[in-house]
Short mmCIF file of C-alpha atoms and ligand atoms in Angstrom, two decimals:
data_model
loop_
_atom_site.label_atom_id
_atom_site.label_comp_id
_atom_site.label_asym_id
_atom_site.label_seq_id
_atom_site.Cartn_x
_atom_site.Cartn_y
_atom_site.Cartn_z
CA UNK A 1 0.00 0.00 0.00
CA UNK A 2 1.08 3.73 -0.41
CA UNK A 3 -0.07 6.33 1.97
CA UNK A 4 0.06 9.92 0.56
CA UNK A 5 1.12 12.13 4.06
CA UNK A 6 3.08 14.90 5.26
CA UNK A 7 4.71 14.98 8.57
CA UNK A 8 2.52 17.98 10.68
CA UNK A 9 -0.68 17.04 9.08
CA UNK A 10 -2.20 16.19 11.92
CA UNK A 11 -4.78 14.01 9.87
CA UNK A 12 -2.10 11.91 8.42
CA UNK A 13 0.01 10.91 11.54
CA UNK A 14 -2.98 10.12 13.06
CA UNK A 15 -3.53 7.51 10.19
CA UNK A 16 0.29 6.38 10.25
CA UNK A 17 0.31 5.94 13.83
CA UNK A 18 -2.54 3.68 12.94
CA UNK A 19 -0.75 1.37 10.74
CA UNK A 20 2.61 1.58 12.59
CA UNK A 21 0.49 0.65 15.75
CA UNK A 22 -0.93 -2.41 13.73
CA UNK A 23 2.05 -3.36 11.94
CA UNK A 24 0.97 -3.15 8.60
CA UNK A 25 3.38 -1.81 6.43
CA UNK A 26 3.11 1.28 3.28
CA UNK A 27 5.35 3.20 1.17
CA UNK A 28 5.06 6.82 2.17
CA UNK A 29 4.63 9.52 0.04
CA UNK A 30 5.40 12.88 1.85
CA UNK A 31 3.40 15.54 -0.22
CA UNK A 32 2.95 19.13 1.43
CA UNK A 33 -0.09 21.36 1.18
CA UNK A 34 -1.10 23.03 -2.04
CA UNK A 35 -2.41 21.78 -5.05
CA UNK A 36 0.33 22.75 -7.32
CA UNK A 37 2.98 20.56 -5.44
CA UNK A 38 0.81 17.25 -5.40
CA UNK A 39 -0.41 16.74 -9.34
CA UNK A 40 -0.08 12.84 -8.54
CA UNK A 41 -2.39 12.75 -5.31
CA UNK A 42 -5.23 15.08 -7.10
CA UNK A 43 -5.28 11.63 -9.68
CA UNK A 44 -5.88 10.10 -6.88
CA UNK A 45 -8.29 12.10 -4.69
CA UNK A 46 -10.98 14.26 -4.99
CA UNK A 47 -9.71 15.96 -2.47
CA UNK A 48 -6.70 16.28 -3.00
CA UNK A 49 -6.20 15.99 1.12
CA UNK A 50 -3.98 14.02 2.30
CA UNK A 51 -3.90 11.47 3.64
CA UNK A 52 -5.06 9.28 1.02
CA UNK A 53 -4.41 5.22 1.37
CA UNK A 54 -3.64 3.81 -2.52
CA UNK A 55 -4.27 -0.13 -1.88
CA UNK A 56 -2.42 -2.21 -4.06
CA UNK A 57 -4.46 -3.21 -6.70
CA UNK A 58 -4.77 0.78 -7.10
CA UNK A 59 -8.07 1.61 -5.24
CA UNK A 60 -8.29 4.55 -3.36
CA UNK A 61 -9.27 5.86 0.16
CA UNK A 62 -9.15 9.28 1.64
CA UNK A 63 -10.06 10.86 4.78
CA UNK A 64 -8.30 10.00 8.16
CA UNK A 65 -11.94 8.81 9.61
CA UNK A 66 -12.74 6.81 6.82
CA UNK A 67 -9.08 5.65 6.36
CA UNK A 68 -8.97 4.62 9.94
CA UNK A 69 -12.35 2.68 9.96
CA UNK A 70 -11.22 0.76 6.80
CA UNK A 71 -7.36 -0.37 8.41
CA UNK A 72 -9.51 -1.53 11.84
CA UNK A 73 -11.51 -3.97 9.67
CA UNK A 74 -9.43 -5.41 7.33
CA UNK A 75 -6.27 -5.51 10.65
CA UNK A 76 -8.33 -5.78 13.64
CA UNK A 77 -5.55 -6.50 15.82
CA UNK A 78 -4.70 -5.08 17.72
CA UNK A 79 -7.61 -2.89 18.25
CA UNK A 80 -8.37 0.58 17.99
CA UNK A 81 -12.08 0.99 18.72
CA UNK A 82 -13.53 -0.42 21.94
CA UNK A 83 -15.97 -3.29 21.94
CA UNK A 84 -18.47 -1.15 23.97
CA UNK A 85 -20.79 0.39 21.08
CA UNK A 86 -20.97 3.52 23.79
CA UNK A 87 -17.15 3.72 24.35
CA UNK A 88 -16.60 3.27 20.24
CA UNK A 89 -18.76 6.47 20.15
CA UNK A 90 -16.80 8.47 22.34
CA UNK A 91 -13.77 7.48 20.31
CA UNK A 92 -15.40 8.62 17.29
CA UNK A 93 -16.50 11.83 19.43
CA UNK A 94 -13.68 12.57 20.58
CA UNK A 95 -11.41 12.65 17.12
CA UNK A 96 -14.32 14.60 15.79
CA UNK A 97 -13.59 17.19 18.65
CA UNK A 98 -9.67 17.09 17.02
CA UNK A 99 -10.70 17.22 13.56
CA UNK A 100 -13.27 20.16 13.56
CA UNK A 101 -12.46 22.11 16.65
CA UNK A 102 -9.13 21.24 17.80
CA UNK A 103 -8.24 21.72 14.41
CA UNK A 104 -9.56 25.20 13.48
CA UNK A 105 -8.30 26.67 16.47
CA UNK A 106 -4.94 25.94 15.38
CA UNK A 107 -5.64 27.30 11.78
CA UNK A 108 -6.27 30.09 13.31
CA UNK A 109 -3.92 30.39 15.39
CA UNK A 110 -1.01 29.92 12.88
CA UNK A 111 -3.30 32.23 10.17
CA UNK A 112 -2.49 34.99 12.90
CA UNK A 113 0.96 34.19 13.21
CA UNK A 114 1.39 34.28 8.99
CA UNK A 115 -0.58 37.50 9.02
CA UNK A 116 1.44 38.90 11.67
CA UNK A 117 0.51 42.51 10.20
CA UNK A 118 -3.07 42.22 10.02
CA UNK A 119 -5.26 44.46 12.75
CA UNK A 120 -6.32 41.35 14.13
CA UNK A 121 -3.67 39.23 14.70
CA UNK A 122 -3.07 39.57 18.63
CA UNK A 123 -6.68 39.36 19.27
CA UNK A 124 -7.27 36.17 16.96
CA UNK A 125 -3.67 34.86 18.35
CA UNK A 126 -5.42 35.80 21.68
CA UNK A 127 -9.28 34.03 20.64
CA UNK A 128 -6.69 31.07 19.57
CA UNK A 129 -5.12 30.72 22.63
CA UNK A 130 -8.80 31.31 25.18
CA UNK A 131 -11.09 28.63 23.13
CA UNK A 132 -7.88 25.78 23.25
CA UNK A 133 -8.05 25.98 26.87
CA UNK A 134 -11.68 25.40 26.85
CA UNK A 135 -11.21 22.53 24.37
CA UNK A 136 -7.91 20.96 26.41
CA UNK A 137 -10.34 21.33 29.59
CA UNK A 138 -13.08 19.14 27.41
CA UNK A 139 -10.09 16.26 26.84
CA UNK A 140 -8.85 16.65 30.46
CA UNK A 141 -12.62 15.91 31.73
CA UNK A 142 -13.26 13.17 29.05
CA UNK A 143 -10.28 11.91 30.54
CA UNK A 144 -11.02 11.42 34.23
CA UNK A 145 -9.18 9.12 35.99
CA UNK A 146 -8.18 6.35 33.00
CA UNK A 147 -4.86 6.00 31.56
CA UNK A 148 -6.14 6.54 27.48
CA UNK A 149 -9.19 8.14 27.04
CA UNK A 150 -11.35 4.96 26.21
CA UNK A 151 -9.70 2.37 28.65
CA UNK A 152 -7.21 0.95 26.34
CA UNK A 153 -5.36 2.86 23.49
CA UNK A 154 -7.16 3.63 20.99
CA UNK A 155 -7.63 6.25 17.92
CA UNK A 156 -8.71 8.60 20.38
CA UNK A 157 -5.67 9.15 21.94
CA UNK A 158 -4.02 9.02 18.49
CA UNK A 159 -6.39 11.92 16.97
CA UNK A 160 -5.43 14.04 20.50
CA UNK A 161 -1.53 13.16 20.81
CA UNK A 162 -1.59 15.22 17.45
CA UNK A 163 -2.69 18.86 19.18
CA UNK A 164 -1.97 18.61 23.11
CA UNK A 165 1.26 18.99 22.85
CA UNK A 166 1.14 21.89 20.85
CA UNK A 167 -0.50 23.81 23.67
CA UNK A 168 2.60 25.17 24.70
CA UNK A 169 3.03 26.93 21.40
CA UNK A 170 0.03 28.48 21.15
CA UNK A 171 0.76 29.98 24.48
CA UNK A 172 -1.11 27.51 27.10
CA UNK A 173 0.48 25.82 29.57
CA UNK A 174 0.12 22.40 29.83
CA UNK A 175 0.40 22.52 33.36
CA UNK A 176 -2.83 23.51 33.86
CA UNK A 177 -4.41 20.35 32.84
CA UNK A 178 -2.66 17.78 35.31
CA UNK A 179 -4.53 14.39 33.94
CA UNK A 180 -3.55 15.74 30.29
CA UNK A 181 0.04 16.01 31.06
CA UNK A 182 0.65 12.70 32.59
CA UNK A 183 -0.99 10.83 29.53
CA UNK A 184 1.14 13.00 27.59
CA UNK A 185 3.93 11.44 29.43
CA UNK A 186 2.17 7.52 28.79
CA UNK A 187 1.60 8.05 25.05
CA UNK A 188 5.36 9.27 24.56
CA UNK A 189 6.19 6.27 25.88
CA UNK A 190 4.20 4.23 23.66
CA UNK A 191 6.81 3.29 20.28
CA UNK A 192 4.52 4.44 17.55
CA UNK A 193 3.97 7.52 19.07
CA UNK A 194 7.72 8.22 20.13
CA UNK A 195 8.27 8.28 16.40
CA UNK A 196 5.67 10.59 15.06
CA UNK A 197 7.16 13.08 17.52
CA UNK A 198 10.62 12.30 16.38
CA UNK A 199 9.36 12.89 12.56
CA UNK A 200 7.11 15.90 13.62
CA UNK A 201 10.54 17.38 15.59
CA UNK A 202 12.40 17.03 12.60
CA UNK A 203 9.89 18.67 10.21
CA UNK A 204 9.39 21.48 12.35
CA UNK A 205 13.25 22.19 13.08
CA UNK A 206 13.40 22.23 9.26
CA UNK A 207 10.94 24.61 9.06
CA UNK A 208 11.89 27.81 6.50
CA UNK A 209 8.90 29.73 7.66
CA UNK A 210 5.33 29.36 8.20
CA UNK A 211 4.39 30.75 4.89
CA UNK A 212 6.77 27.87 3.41
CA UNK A 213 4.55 25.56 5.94
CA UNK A 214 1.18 27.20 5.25
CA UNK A 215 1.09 28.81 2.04
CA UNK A 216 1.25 27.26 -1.44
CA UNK A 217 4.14 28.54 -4.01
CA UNK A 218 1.00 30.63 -5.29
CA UNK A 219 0.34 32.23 -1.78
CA UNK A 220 -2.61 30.44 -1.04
CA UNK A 221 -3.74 28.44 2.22
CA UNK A 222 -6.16 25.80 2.16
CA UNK A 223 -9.70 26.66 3.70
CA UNK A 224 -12.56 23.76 4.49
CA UNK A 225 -15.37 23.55 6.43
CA UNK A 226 -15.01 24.37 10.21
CA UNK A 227 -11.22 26.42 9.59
CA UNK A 228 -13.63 28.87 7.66
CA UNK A 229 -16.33 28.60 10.70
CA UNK A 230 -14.06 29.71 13.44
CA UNK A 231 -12.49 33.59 12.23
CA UNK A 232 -16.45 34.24 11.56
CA UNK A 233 -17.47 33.25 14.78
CA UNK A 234 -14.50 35.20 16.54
CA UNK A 235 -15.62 38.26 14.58
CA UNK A 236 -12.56 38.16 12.24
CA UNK A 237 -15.04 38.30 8.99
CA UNK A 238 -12.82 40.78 7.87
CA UNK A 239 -9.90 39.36 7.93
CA UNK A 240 -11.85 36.21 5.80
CA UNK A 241 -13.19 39.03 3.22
CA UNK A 242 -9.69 40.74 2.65
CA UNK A 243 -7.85 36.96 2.20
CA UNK A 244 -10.60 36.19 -0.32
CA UNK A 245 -10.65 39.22 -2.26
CA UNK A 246 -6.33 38.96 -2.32
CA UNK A 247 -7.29 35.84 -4.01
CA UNK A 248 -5.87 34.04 -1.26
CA UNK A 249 -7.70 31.35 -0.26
CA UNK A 250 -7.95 27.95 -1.75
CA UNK A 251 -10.71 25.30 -1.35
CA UNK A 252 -10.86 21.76 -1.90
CA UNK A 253 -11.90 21.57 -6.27
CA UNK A 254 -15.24 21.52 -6.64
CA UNK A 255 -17.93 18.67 -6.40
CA UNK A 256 -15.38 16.80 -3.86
N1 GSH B 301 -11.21 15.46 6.58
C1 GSH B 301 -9.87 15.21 6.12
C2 GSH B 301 -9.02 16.47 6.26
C3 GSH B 301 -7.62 16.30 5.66
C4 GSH B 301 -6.90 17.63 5.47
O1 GSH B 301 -7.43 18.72 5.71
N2 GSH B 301 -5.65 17.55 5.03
C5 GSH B 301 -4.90 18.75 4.75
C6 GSH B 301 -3.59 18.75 5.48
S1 GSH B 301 -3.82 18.95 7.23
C7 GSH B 301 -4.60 18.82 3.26
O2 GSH B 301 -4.25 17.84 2.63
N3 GSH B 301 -4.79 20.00 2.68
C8 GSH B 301 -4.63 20.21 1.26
C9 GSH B 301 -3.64 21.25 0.94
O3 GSH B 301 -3.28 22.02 1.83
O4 GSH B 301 -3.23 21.29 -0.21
C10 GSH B 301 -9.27 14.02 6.88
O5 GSH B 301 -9.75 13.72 7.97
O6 GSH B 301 -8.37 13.38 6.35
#
């Protein structure tokens, strides 16, 4: 199998921690953001997201969800998911919670950091930094007293390894979250995990500048669903309006 990925998409270590965690093996293809640098995984996806599984016979999957669901069936062991139909829904809850929220908040975090000279910047930087304390607060109480949040490890803990550490960037100390920092501490330890960090590490101490990161060659970041909901909701529709007339946002092709 080949997995198209890129080391900080969140979305796509999630999915190789996955495989790594169930042994199967890929071929990795690293391909950054932007649809100019990635002609090959547009063939492939509608998307043009990654990451996108390519079986071997040439079939296709994308989507991290859907990608994940699809590796737990065809190599259930070990497990990801829960047997408990009401702890397999808080696993699915909880990555939901990374993908949509967790995620946007960092969009817009790092969208404030790129447009360092905007009007808004320190007060989005600031909205950044207030909601992911309410969200790490969410995780620290879905948490309780286990060791991973479903009882065992599951994709759960995968989706969240992905953002809680970057707390700390975004200005939030993880300190503040006790119950959060110690399974920080457990999932480190855990070998899969101990290696995403090591490639994440690397890709971030390579790391030009965040336009490099965030932008395409062409100046454009990519916008979807709830990273579009969250600078309206702040109150940073102007922000939105002046990126969109610059002609700088890009969106997933059409009919995808
Ligand atoms: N819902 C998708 C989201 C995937 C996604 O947004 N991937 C981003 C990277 S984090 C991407 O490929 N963006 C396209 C681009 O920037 O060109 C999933 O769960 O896999």
């Amino acid at each position: 199998m080949k997995l198209f990925t890129y080391a900080t998409s969140p979305y796509a270590r999630k999915v190789r921690m996955a495989l790594d965690y169930k042994g199967v093996s890929y071929e990795p293809f690293e391909r950054c953001y932007s649809l100019d640098r990635k002609e090959d995984l547009r063939c492939v996806s509608l998307r043009a997201e990654v990451p996108t599984l390519v079986l071997d016979d040439g079939r296709t999957i994308t989507d991290s969800t859907i990608i994940s669901e699809y590796i737990e069936e065809v190599y259930p062991e070990p497990p990801l998911y829960p047997k408990d139909p009401y702890e397999r829904a808080r696993v699915r809850t909880i990555e939901d919670l990374c993908d949509r929220s967790f995620d946007a908040v960092g969009f817009g975090f790092w969208l404030s950091v790129l447009r360092e000279q905007a009007p808004e910047s320190q007060a989005m930087k600031q909205a950044a930094a207030d909601e992911l304390r309410r969200l790490l607060a969410v995780l620290e109480r879905e948490l309780g007293d286990r060791n991973f949040f479903c009882g065992e490890v599951s994709l759960a803990d995968f989706a969240a390894i992905c953002y809680v550490p970057g707390a700390k960037t975004m200005g939030v100390n993880l300190g503040e979250f006790a119950r959060l920092q110690a399974w920080t501490g457990r999932m480190r330890r855990i070998s899969v995990v101990a290696a995403d960090q090591e490639r994440i590490g690397k890709a971030m101490a390579e790391l030009r500048s965040i336009a490099d990161e965030f932008e395409g060659p062409d100046g454009r970041v990519h916008w979807r669903d709830s990273r579009l909901e969250w600078p309206i909701r702040h109150g940073f529709i102007d922000l939105v309006a002046r990126e969109f007339h610059a002609g700088k946002m890009m969106f997933p092709p059409d009919a995808s």
